[in-house]
C-alpha positions as protocol buffer text, in pm:
chain_id: "A"
residue {
  index: 1
  type: MET
  ca { x: -4410 y: -3583 z: -2213 }
}
residue {
  index: 2
  type: GLU
  ca { x: -4164 y: -3845 z: -2324 }
}
residue {
  index: 3
  type: GLU
  ca { x: -3901 y: -3919 z: -2057 }
}
residue {
  index: 4
  type: ILE
  ca { x: -3545 y: -3918 z: -2185 }
}
residue {
  index: 5
  type: VAL
  ca { x: -3325 y: -4177 z: -2021 }
}
residue {
  index: 6
  type: ALA
  ca { x: -2952 y: -4178 z: -2073 }
}
residue {
  index: 7
  type: THR
  ca { x: -2801 y: -4504 z: -2176 }
}
residue {
  index: 8
  type: PRO
  ca { x: -2528 y: -4664 z: -1959 }
}
residue {
  index: 9
  type: ALA
  ca { x: -2275 y: -4580 z: -2229 }
}
residue {
  index: 10
  type: GLU
  ca { x: -2367 y: -4210 z: -2214 }
}
residue {
  index: 11
  type: VAL
  ca { x: -2339 y: -4207 z: -1836 }
}
residue {
  index: 12
  type: ARG
  ca { x: -1992 y: -4359 z: -1859 }
}
residue {
  index: 13
  type: ARG
  ca { x: -1891 y: -4095 z: -2114 }
}
residue {
  index: 14
  type: ARG
  ca { x: -2009 y: -3813 z: -1881 }
}
residue {
  index: 15
  type: TRP
  ca { x: -1814 y: -3929 z: -1573 }
}
residue {
  index: 16
  type: SER
  ca { x: -1512 y: -4103 z: -1711 }
}
residue {
  index: 17
  type: TRP
  ca { x: -1298 y: -3785 z: -1780 }
}
residue {
  index: 18
  type: PRO
  ca { x: -1147 y: -3752 z: -1428 }
}
residue {
  index: 19
  type: VAL
  ca { x: -1037 y: -4113 z: -1441 }
}
residue {
  index: 20
  type: LEU
  ca { x: -853 y: -4047 z: -1762 }
}
residue {
  index: 21
  type: LEU
  ca { x: -651 y: -3755 z: -1618 }
}
residue {
  index: 22
  type: PRO
  ca { x: -298 y: -3841 z: -1504 }
}
residue {
  index: 23
  type: LEU
  ca { x: -275 y: -3879 z: -1129 }
}
residue {
  index: 24
  type: ALA
  ca { x: -16 y: -3597 z: -1101 }
}
residue {
  index: 25
  type: ALA
  ca { x: -251 y: -3356 z: -1277 }
}
residue {
  index: 26
  type: VAL
  ca { x: -534 y: -3441 z: -1036 }
}
residue {
  index: 27
  type: ILE
  ca { x: -308 y: -3374 z: -736 }
}
residue {
  index: 28
  type: ALA
  ca { x: -192 y: -3043 z: -885 }
}
residue {
  index: 29
  type: LEU
  ca { x: -550 y: -2936 z: -953 }
}
residue {
  index: 30
  type: ALA
  ca { x: -651 y: -3016 z: -596 }
}
residue {
  index: 31
  type: ALA
  ca { x: -357 y: -2812 z: -462 }
}
residue {
  index: 32
  type: VAL
  ca { x: -455 y: -2511 z: -672 }
}
residue {
  index: 33
  type: ILE
  ca { x: -816 y: -2529 z: -553 }
}
residue {
  index: 34
  type: GLY
  ca { x: -701 y: -2569 z: -191 }
}
residue {
  index: 35
  type: VAL
  ca { x: -468 y: -2268 z: -203 }
}
residue {
  index: 36
  type: ALA
  ca { x: -739 y: -2054 z: -356 }
}
residue {
  index: 37
  type: PHE
  ca { x: -959 y: -2108 z: -53 }
}
residue {
  index: 38
  type: LEU
  ca { x: -692 y: -2068 z: 216 }
}
residue {
  index: 39
  type: PRO
  ca { x: -748 y: -1769 z: 448 }
}
residue {
  index: 40
  type: LYS
  ca { x: -540 y: -1467 z: 348 }
}
residue {
  index: 41
  type: LYS
  ca { x: -263 y: -1371 z: 594 }
}
residue {
  index: 42
  type: ALA
  ca { x: -216 y: -1005 z: 678 }
}
residue {
  index: 43
  type: PRO
  ca { x: 126 y: -862 z: 577 }
}
residue {
  index: 44
  type: ILE
  ca { x: 373 y: -852 z: 865 }
}
residue {
  index: 45
  type: ALA
  ca { x: 444 y: -492 z: 962 }
}
residue {
  index: 46
  type: PRO
  ca { x: 800 y: -401 z: 1065 }
}
residue {
  index: 47
  type: SER
  ca { x: 845 y: -362 z: 1439 }
}
residue {
  index: 48
  type: ALA
  ca { x: 851 y: -8 z: 1574 }
}
residue {
  index: 49
  type: ALA
  ca { x: 1196 y: 151 z: 1593 }
}
residue {
  index: 50
  type: LEU
  ca { x: 1085 y: 394 z: 1866 }
}
residue {
  index: 51
  type: ALA
  ca { x: 868 y: 359 z: 2175 }
}
residue {
  index: 52
  type: PHE
  ca { x: 637 y: 652 z: 2251 }
}
residue {
  index: 53
  type: GLN
  ca { x: 477 y: 727 z: 2587 }
}
residue {
  index: 54
  type: ARG
  ca { x: 267 y: 1037 z: 2648 }
}
residue {
  index: 55
  type: SER
  ca { x: 355 y: 1249 z: 2952 }
}
residue {
  index: 56
  type: GLY
  ca { x: 142 y: 1562 z: 2974 }
}
residue {
  index: 57
  type: ASP
  ca { x: 226 y: 1784 z: 2679 }
}
residue {
  index: 58
  type: ASP
  ca { x: 532 y: 1579 z: 2587 }
}
residue {
  index: 59
  type: TRP
  ca { x: 630 y: 1252 z: 2430 }
}
residue {
  index: 60
  type: LEU
  ca { x: 879 y: 1034 z: 2614 }
}
residue {
  index: 61
  type: VAL
  ca { x: 1061 y: 859 z: 2331 }
}
residue {
  index: 62
  type: THR
  ca { x: 1283 y: 556 z: 2385 }
}
residue {
  index: 63
  type: VAL
  ca { x: 1530 y: 452 z: 2116 }
}
residue {
  index: 64
  type: SER
  ca { x: 1643 y: 92 z: 2146 }
}
residue {
  index: 65
  type: ASP
  ca { x: 1756 y: 13 z: 1791 }
}
residue {
  index: 66
  type: LEU
  ca { x: 2049 y: 233 z: 1689 }
}
residue {
  index: 67
  type: TYR
  ca { x: 2094 y: 86 z: 1341 }
}
residue {
  index: 68
  type: VAL
  ca { x: 1755 y: 148 z: 1178 }
}
residue {
  index: 69
  type: ASP
  ca { x: 1730 y: 333 z: 847 }
}
residue {
  index: 70
  type: PRO
  ca { x: 1676 y: 702 z: 942 }
}
residue {
  index: 71
  type: GLU
  ca { x: 1365 y: 711 z: 722 }
}
residue {
  index: 72
  type: ARG
  ca { x: 1199 y: 462 z: 957 }
}
residue {
  index: 73
  type: TYR
  ca { x: 1251 y: 703 z: 1245 }
}
residue {
  index: 74
  type: ARG
  ca { x: 1111 y: 991 z: 1040 }
}
residue {
  index: 75
  type: GLU
  ca { x: 800 y: 792 z: 954 }
}
residue {
  index: 76
  type: GLU
  ca { x: 730 y: 714 z: 1319 }
}
residue {
  index: 77
  type: PHE
  ca { x: 779 y: 1078 z: 1421 }
}
residue {
  index: 78
  type: ARG
  ca { x: 570 y: 1194 z: 1125 }
}
residue {
  index: 79
  type: ALA
  ca { x: 285 y: 966 z: 1234 }
}
residue {
  index: 80
  type: ARG
  ca { x: 265 y: 1178 z: 1550 }
}
residue {
  index: 81
  type: GLY
  ca { x: 287 y: 1511 z: 1374 }
}
residue {
  index: 82
  type: LEU
  ca { x: 659 y: 1565 z: 1443 }
}
residue {
  index: 83
  type: ASP
  ca { x: 914 y: 1672 z: 1183 }
}
residue {
  index: 84
  type: ILE
  ca { x: 1231 y: 1521 z: 1328 }
}
residue {
  index: 85
  type: GLU
  ca { x: 1540 y: 1376 z: 1164 }
}
residue {
  index: 86
  type: LEU
  ca { x: 1707 y: 1125 z: 1395 }
}
residue {
  index: 87
  type: SER
  ca { x: 2041 y: 977 z: 1290 }
}
residue {
  index: 88
  type: PHE
  ca { x: 2342 y: 808 z: 1446 }
}
residue {
  index: 89
  type: THR
  ca { x: 2717 y: 830 z: 1408 }
}
residue {
  index: 90
  type: PRO
  ca { x: 2984 y: 581 z: 1527 }
}
residue {
  index: 91
  type: GLY
  ca { x: 3133 y: 675 z: 1864 }
}
residue {
  index: 92
  type: SER
  ca { x: 3391 y: 535 z: 2101 }
}
residue {
  index: 93
  type: PRO
  ca { x: 3254 y: 330 z: 2394 }
}
residue {
  index: 94
  type: SER
  ca { x: 3244 y: 608 z: 2656 }
}
residue {
  index: 95
  type: VAL
  ca { x: 3027 y: 838 z: 2440 }
}
residue {
  index: 96
  type: VAL
  ca { x: 2786 y: 583 z: 2293 }
}
residue {
  index: 97
  type: GLY
  ca { x: 2429 y: 699 z: 2349 }
}
residue {
  index: 98
  type: SER
  ca { x: 2522 y: 1062 z: 2404 }
}
residue {
  index: 99
  type: VAL
  ca { x: 2388 y: 1355 z: 2203 }
}
residue {
  index: 100
  type: VAL
  ca { x: 2634 y: 1461 z: 1933 }
}
residue {
  index: 101
  type: TYR
  ca { x: 2411 y: 1727 z: 1781 }
}
residue {
  index: 102
  type: LEU
  ca { x: 2072 y: 1872 z: 1873 }
}
residue {
  index: 103
  type: SER
  ca { x: 1922 y: 2156 z: 1670 }
}
residue {
  index: 104
  type: THR
  ca { x: 1675 y: 2276 z: 1933 }
}
residue {
  index: 105
  type: THR
  ca { x: 1659 y: 2329 z: 2309 }
}
residue {
  index: 106
  type: GLU
  ca { x: 1298 y: 2206 z: 2313 }
}
residue {
  index: 107
  type: ILE
  ca { x: 1417 y: 1844 z: 2304 }
}
residue {
  index: 108
  type: VAL
  ca { x: 1587 y: 1710 z: 2617 }
}
residue {
  index: 109
  type: SER
  ca { x: 1800 y: 1397 z: 2654 }
}
residue {
  index: 110
  type: LEU
  ca { x: 1678 y: 1204 z: 2959 }
}
residue {
  index: 111
  type: THR
  ca { x: 1864 y: 875 z: 2997 }
}
residue {
  index: 112
  type: ASN
  ca { x: 2151 y: 695 z: 2831 }
}
residue {
  index: 113
  type: ALA
  ca { x: 2177 y: 331 z: 2931 }
}
residue {
  index: 114
  type: CYS
  ca { x: 2438 y: 251 z: 2666 }
}
residue {
  index: 115
  type: ALA
  ca { x: 2747 y: 314 z: 2878 }
}
residue {
  index: 116
  type: THR
  ca { x: 2623 y: 91 z: 3161 }
}
residue {
  index: 117
  type: ASP
  ca { x: 2467 y: -177 z: 2939 }
}
residue {
  index: 118
  type: PRO
  ca { x: 2609 y: -181 z: 2583 }
}
residue {
  index: 119
  type: THR
  ca { x: 2415 y: -498 z: 2497 }
}
residue {
  index: 120
  type: GLY
  ca { x: 2082 y: -339 z: 2587 }
}
residue {
  index: 121
  type: CYS
  ca { x: 2159 y: 12 z: 2469 }
}
residue {
  index: 122
  type: THR
  ca { x: 1858 y: 245 z: 2510 }
}
residue {
  index: 123
  type: ILE
  ca { x: 1829 y: 623 z: 2492 }
}
residue {
  index: 124
  type: SER
  ca { x: 1535 y: 831 z: 2612 }
}
residue {
  index: 125
  type: LEU
  ca { x: 1430 y: 1177 z: 2494 }
}
residue {
  index: 126
  type: ARG
  ca { x: 1160 y: 1421 z: 2603 }
}
residue {
  index: 127
  type: ILE
  ca { x: 998 y: 1585 z: 2301 }
}
residue {
  index: 128
  type: PRO
  ca { x: 709 y: 1835 z: 2303 }
}
residue {
  index: 129
  type: ALA
  ca { x: 402 y: 1688 z: 2135 }
}
residue {
  index: 130
  type: LYS
  ca { x: 358 y: 2024 z: 1961 }
}
residue {
  index: 131
  type: LEU
  ca { x: 719 y: 2082 z: 1864 }
}
residue {
  index: 132
  type: SER
  ca { x: 732 y: 2431 z: 1713 }
}
residue {
  index: 133
  type: GLU
  ca { x: 1005 y: 2362 z: 1456 }
}
residue {
  index: 134
  type: LYS
  ca { x: 1175 y: 2104 z: 1244 }
}
residue {
  index: 135
  type: ALA
  ca { x: 1444 y: 1932 z: 1449 }
}
residue {
  index: 136
  type: ALA
  ca { x: 1757 y: 1725 z: 1391 }
}
residue {
  index: 137
  type: ILE
  ca { x: 1910 y: 1488 z: 1645 }
}
residue {
  index: 138
  type: VAL
  ca { x: 2240 y: 1302 z: 1607 }
}
residue {
  index: 139
  type: LEU
  ca { x: 2330 y: 1038 z: 1867 }
}
residue {
  index: 140
  type: ALA
  ca { x: 2645 y: 829 z: 1904 }
}
residue {
  index: 141
  type: ARG
  ca { x: 2610 y: 456 z: 1843 }
}
residue {
  index: 142
  type: PRO
  ca { x: 2862 y: 171 z: 1883 }
}
residue {
  index: 143
  type: ALA
  ca { x: 3104 y: 147 z: 1593 }
}
residue {
  index: 144
  type: LYS
  ca { x: 3098 y: -158 z: 1369 }
}
residue {
  index: 145
  type: PRO
  ca { x: 3421 y: -359 z: 1314 }
}
residue {
  index: 146
  type: GLY
  ca { x: 3651 y: -162 z: 1087 }
}
residue {
  index: 147
  type: GLU
  ca { x: 3450 y: 158 z: 1125 }
}
residue {
  index: 148
  type: LYS
  ca { x: 3631 y: 475 z: 1237 }
}
residue {
  index: 149
  type: TYR
  ca { x: 3491 y: 681 z: 1523 }
}
residue {
  index: 150
  type: ASP
  ca { x: 3328 y: 1010 z: 1427 }
}
residue {
  index: 151
  type: THR
  ca { x: 3299 y: 1116 z: 1789 }
}
residue {
  index: 152
  type: MET
  ca { x: 3506 y: 1000 z: 2084 }
}
residue {
  index: 153
  type: GLY
  ca { x: 3572 y: 1037 z: 2456 }
}
residue {
  index: 154
  type: PHE
  ca { x: 3890 y: 1021 z: 2661 }
}
residue {
  index: 155
  type: VAL
  ca { x: 4090 y: 713 z: 2567 }
}
residue {
  index: 156
  type: ASN
  ca { x: 4132 y: 619 z: 2936 }
}
residue {
  index: 157
  type: ALA
  ca { x: 3765 y: 674 z: 3032 }
}
residue {
  index: 158
  type: PRO
  ca { x: 3548 y: 377 z: 3141 }
}
residue {
  index: 159
  type: GLY
  ca { x: 3490 y: 138 z: 2853 }
}
residue {
  index: 160
  type: GLU
  ca { x: 3774 y: 274 z: 2641 }
}
residue {
  index: 161
  type: LEU
  ca { x: 4080 y: 83 z: 2528 }
}
residue {
  index: 162
  type: LEU
  ca { x: 4318 y: 248 z: 2777 }
}
residue {
  index: 163
  type: HIS
  ca { x: 4081 y: 280 z: 3072 }
}
residue {
  index: 164
  type: CYS
  ca { x: 4277 y: 374 z: 3386 }
}
residue {
  index: 165
  type: VAL
  ca { x: 4607 y: 414 z: 3198 }
}
residue {
  index: 166
  type: ALA
  ca { x: 4771 y: 747 z: 3290 }
}
residue {
  index: 167
  type: PHE
  ca { x: 4941 y: 788 z: 2954 }
}
residue {
  index: 168
  type: GLU
  ca { x: 5054 y: 1151 z: 2958 }
}
residue {
  index: 169
  type: ASN
  ca { x: 5432 y: 1180 z: 2956 }
}
residue {
  index: 170
  type: ILE
  ca { x: 5503 y: 811 z: 2974 }
}
residue {
  index: 171
  type: THR
  ca { x: 5732 y: 696 z: 2695 }
}
residue {
  index: 172
  type: VAL
  ca { x: 5609 y: 564 z: 2363 }
}
residue {
  index: 173
  type: GLY
  ca { x: 5770 y: 229 z: 2448 }
}
residue {
  index: 174
  type: GLU
  ca { x: 5569 y: 207 z: 2773 }
}
residue {
  index: 175
  type: LEU
  ca { x: 5249 y: 288 z: 2589 }
}
residue {
  index: 176
  type: ARG
  ca { x: 5319 y: 19 z: 2331 }
}
residue {
  index: 177
  type: LYS
  ca { x: 5344 y: -235 z: 2614 }
}
residue {
  index: 178
  type: ALA
  ca { x: 5017 y: -114 z: 2770 }
}
residue {
  index: 179
  type: LEU
  ca { x: 4841 y: -149 z: 2435 }
}
residue {
  index: 180
  type: ALA
  ca { x: 4985 y: -495 z: 2375 }
}
residue {
  index: 181
  type: LYS
  ca { x: 4835 y: -616 z: 2705 }
}
residue {
  index: 182
  type: ARG
  ca { x: 4493 y: -508 z: 2577 }
}
residue {
  index: 183
  type: ASP
  ca { x: 4532 y: -632 z: 2219 }
}
residue {
  index: 184
  type: GLY
  ca { x: 4538 y: -272 z: 2100 }
}
residue {
  index: 185
  type: SER
  ca { x: 4728 y: -117 z: 1813 }
}
residue {
  index: 186
  type: ILE
  ca { x: 4847 y: 226 z: 1696 }
}
residue {
  index: 187
  type: THR
  ca { x: 4683 y: 348 z: 1375 }
}
residue {
  index: 188
  type: ASP
  ca { x: 4931 y: 636 z: 1329 }
}
residue {
  index: 189
  type: PHE
  ca { x: 5154 y: 890 z: 1503 }
}
residue {
  index: 190
  type: ARG
  ca { x: 5121 y: 1269 z: 1502 }
}
residue {
  index: 191
  type: ILE
  ca { x: 5368 y: 1537 z: 1607 }
}
residue {
  index: 192
  type: MET
  ca { x: 5315 y: 1907 z: 1662 }
}
residue {
  index: 193
  type: ALA
  ca { x: 5521 y: 2116 z: 1419 }
}
residue {
  index: 194
  type: GLY
  ca { x: 5472 y: 2490 z: 1372 }
}
residue {
  index: 195
  type: GLY
  ca { x: 5149 y: 2481 z: 1571 }
}
residue {
  index: 196
  type: GLU
  ca { x: 5002 y: 2214 z: 1345 }
}
residue {
  index: 197
  type: SER
  ca { x: 4950 y: 1842 z: 1384 }
}
residue {
  index: 198
  type: ARG
  ca { x: 5151 y: 1643 z: 1128 }
}
residue {
  index: 199
  type: LYS
  ca { x: 5131 y: 1272 z: 1056 }
}
residue {
  index: 200
  type: VAL
  ca { x: 5458 y: 1078 z: 1072 }
}
residue {
  index: 201
  type: THR
  ca { x: 5558 y: 716 z: 1031 }
}
residue {
  index: 202
  type: ALA
  ca { x: 5616 y: 486 z: 1328 }
}
residue {
  index: 203
  type: THR
  ca { x: 5986 y: 466 z: 1248 }
}
residue {
  index: 204
  type: GLN
  ca { x: 6014 y: 843 z: 1301 }
}
residue {
  index: 205
  type: VAL
  ca { x: 5894 y: 809 z: 1661 }
}
residue {
  index: 206
  type: PRO
  ca { x: 6149 y: 636 z: 1889 }
}
residue {
  index: 207
  type: ASP
  ca { x: 6040 y: 448 z: 2200 }
}
residue {
  index: 208
  type: ASN
  ca { x: 6204 y: 706 z: 2430 }
}
residue {
  index: 209
  type: TRP
  ca { x: 5983 y: 993 z: 2306 }
}
residue {
  index: 210
  type: PHE
  ca { x: 5706 y: 1110 z: 2538 }
}
residue {
  index: 211
  type: VAL
  ca { x: 5336 y: 1053 z: 2481 }
}
residue {
  index: 212
  type: GLN
  ca { x: 5156 y: 1387 z: 2471 }
}
residue {
  index: 213
  type: ASP
  ca { x: 4806 y: 1273 z: 2381 }
}
residue {
  index: 214
  type: VAL
  ca { x: 4616 y: 965 z: 2271 }
}
residue {
  index: 215
  type: MET
  ca { x: 4277 y: 952 z: 2101 }
}
residue {
  index: 216
  type: PRO
  ca { x: 4048 y: 658 z: 2020 }
}
residue {
  index: 217
  type: HIS
  ca { x: 4042 y: 591 z: 1647 }
}
residue {
  index: 218
  type: ALA
  ca { x: 3847 y: 268 z: 1595 }
}
residue {
  index: 219
  type: LEU
  ca { x: 3777 y: -54 z: 1783 }
}
residue {
  index: 220
  type: GLY
  ca { x: 4113 y: -157 z: 1932 }
}
residue {
  index: 221
  type: GLU
  ca { x: 4300 y: 129 z: 1766 }
}
residue {
  index: 222
  type: VAL
  ca { x: 4439 y: 461 z: 1889 }
}
residue {
  index: 223
  type: ARG
  ca { x: 4612 y: 766 z: 1742 }
}
residue {
  index: 224
  type: ILE
  ca { x: 4914 y: 901 z: 1932 }
}
residue {
  index: 225
  type: TRP
  ca { x: 5070 y: 1245 z: 1959 }
}
residue {
  index: 226
  type: ALA
  ca { x: 5430 y: 1227 z: 2076 }
}
residue {
  index: 227
  type: GLY
  ca { x: 5740 y: 1442 z: 2104 }
}
residue {
  index: 228
  type: PRO
  ca { x: 6096 y: 1447 z: 2238 }
}
residue {
  index: 229
  type: GLU
  ca { x: 5993 y: 1658 z: 2539 }
}
residue {
  index: 230
  type: PRO
  ca { x: 5722 y: 1598 z: 2802 }
}
residue {
  index: 231
  type: ALA
  ca { x: 5409 y: 1808 z: 2768 }
}
residue {
  index: 232
  type: LYS
  ca { x: 5156 y: 1866 z: 3046 }
}
residue {
  index: 233
  type: ARG
  ca { x: 4811 y: 2015 z: 3010 }
}
residue {
  index: 234
  type: PRO
  ca { x: 4692 y: 2102 z: 3362 }
}
residue {
  index: 235
  type: ASP
  ca { x: 4342 y: 2190 z: 3240 }
}
residue {
  index: 236
  type: ARG
  ca { x: 4278 y: 1838 z: 3114 }
}
residue {
  index: 237
  type: GLN
  ca { x: 4045 y: 1606 z: 3305 }
}
residue {
  index: 238
  type: ASP
  ca { x: 4213 y: 1279 z: 3392 }
}
residue {
  index: 239
  type: PRO
  ca { x: 3972 y: 982 z: 3413 }
}
residue {
  index: 240
  type: THR
  ca { x: 4246 y: 778 z: 3584 }
}
residue {
  index: 241
  type: GLU
  ca { x: 4195 y: 975 z: 3906 }
}
residue {
  index: 242
  type: GLY
  ca { x: 3856 y: 814 z: 3980 }
}
residue {
  index: 243
  type: ASP
  ca { x: 3784 y: 557 z: 4249 }
}
residue {
  index: 244
  type: ALA
  ca { x: 3754 y: 273 z: 3997 }
}
residue {
  index: 245
  type: CYS
  ca { x: 4110 y: 328 z: 3879 }
}
residue {
  index: 246
  type: ARG
  ca { x: 4254 y: 373 z: 4228 }
}
residue {
  index: 247
  type: ALA
  ca { x: 4106 y: 35 z: 4323 }
}
residue {
  index: 248
  type: GLN
  ca { x: 4299 y: -142 z: 4048 }
}
């Protein structure tokens, strides 16, 4: 058989094409080939919004993120065979972490660390692993700046704007001074007329009127009920009577 030998010119023609490519094109080609053979990274799964721990026939559920999309909570409950809607509503500081609404007595609120540690707010619930019905839970979360409270505690309770201020039947002028010391403001005034609460302007409420009630409204803001005569409600709990206030 006749041996076919390539001439030097033919050899040069076979191997000269890479040399003729622009340098930038060679670098780009190498990058494409390199990327194609890189190991594939697994997609990063979102961190769990709830922590589950089994305790006998129950789940001990800890909620540490109070701002997650409610659908995320539903997915994590659904993964364990539970049909639960968990949502949050803005609350004043003294009620943050508390149960606002619970549709069943099968679920029990265990701990609320929000009042004692707002920066590490956690809430624990005991939920039967074989919950017999669909359930809805609404918990209070801290309000965002500019957000109005949907649920609130006593305005002079621990953590609230007027903590330890015995406001009932002091004058409006005295309350204004107490608020100013705490960088607080009055969102509006209300008076009782004909058994109904009616909103009035600040100019309609003189400083010598008496404060009848105060409610948290938003961060640093309160709503005031006032009138020309003192009003006392003996059945009302007064958070200013506690040891913490007496020590001040």
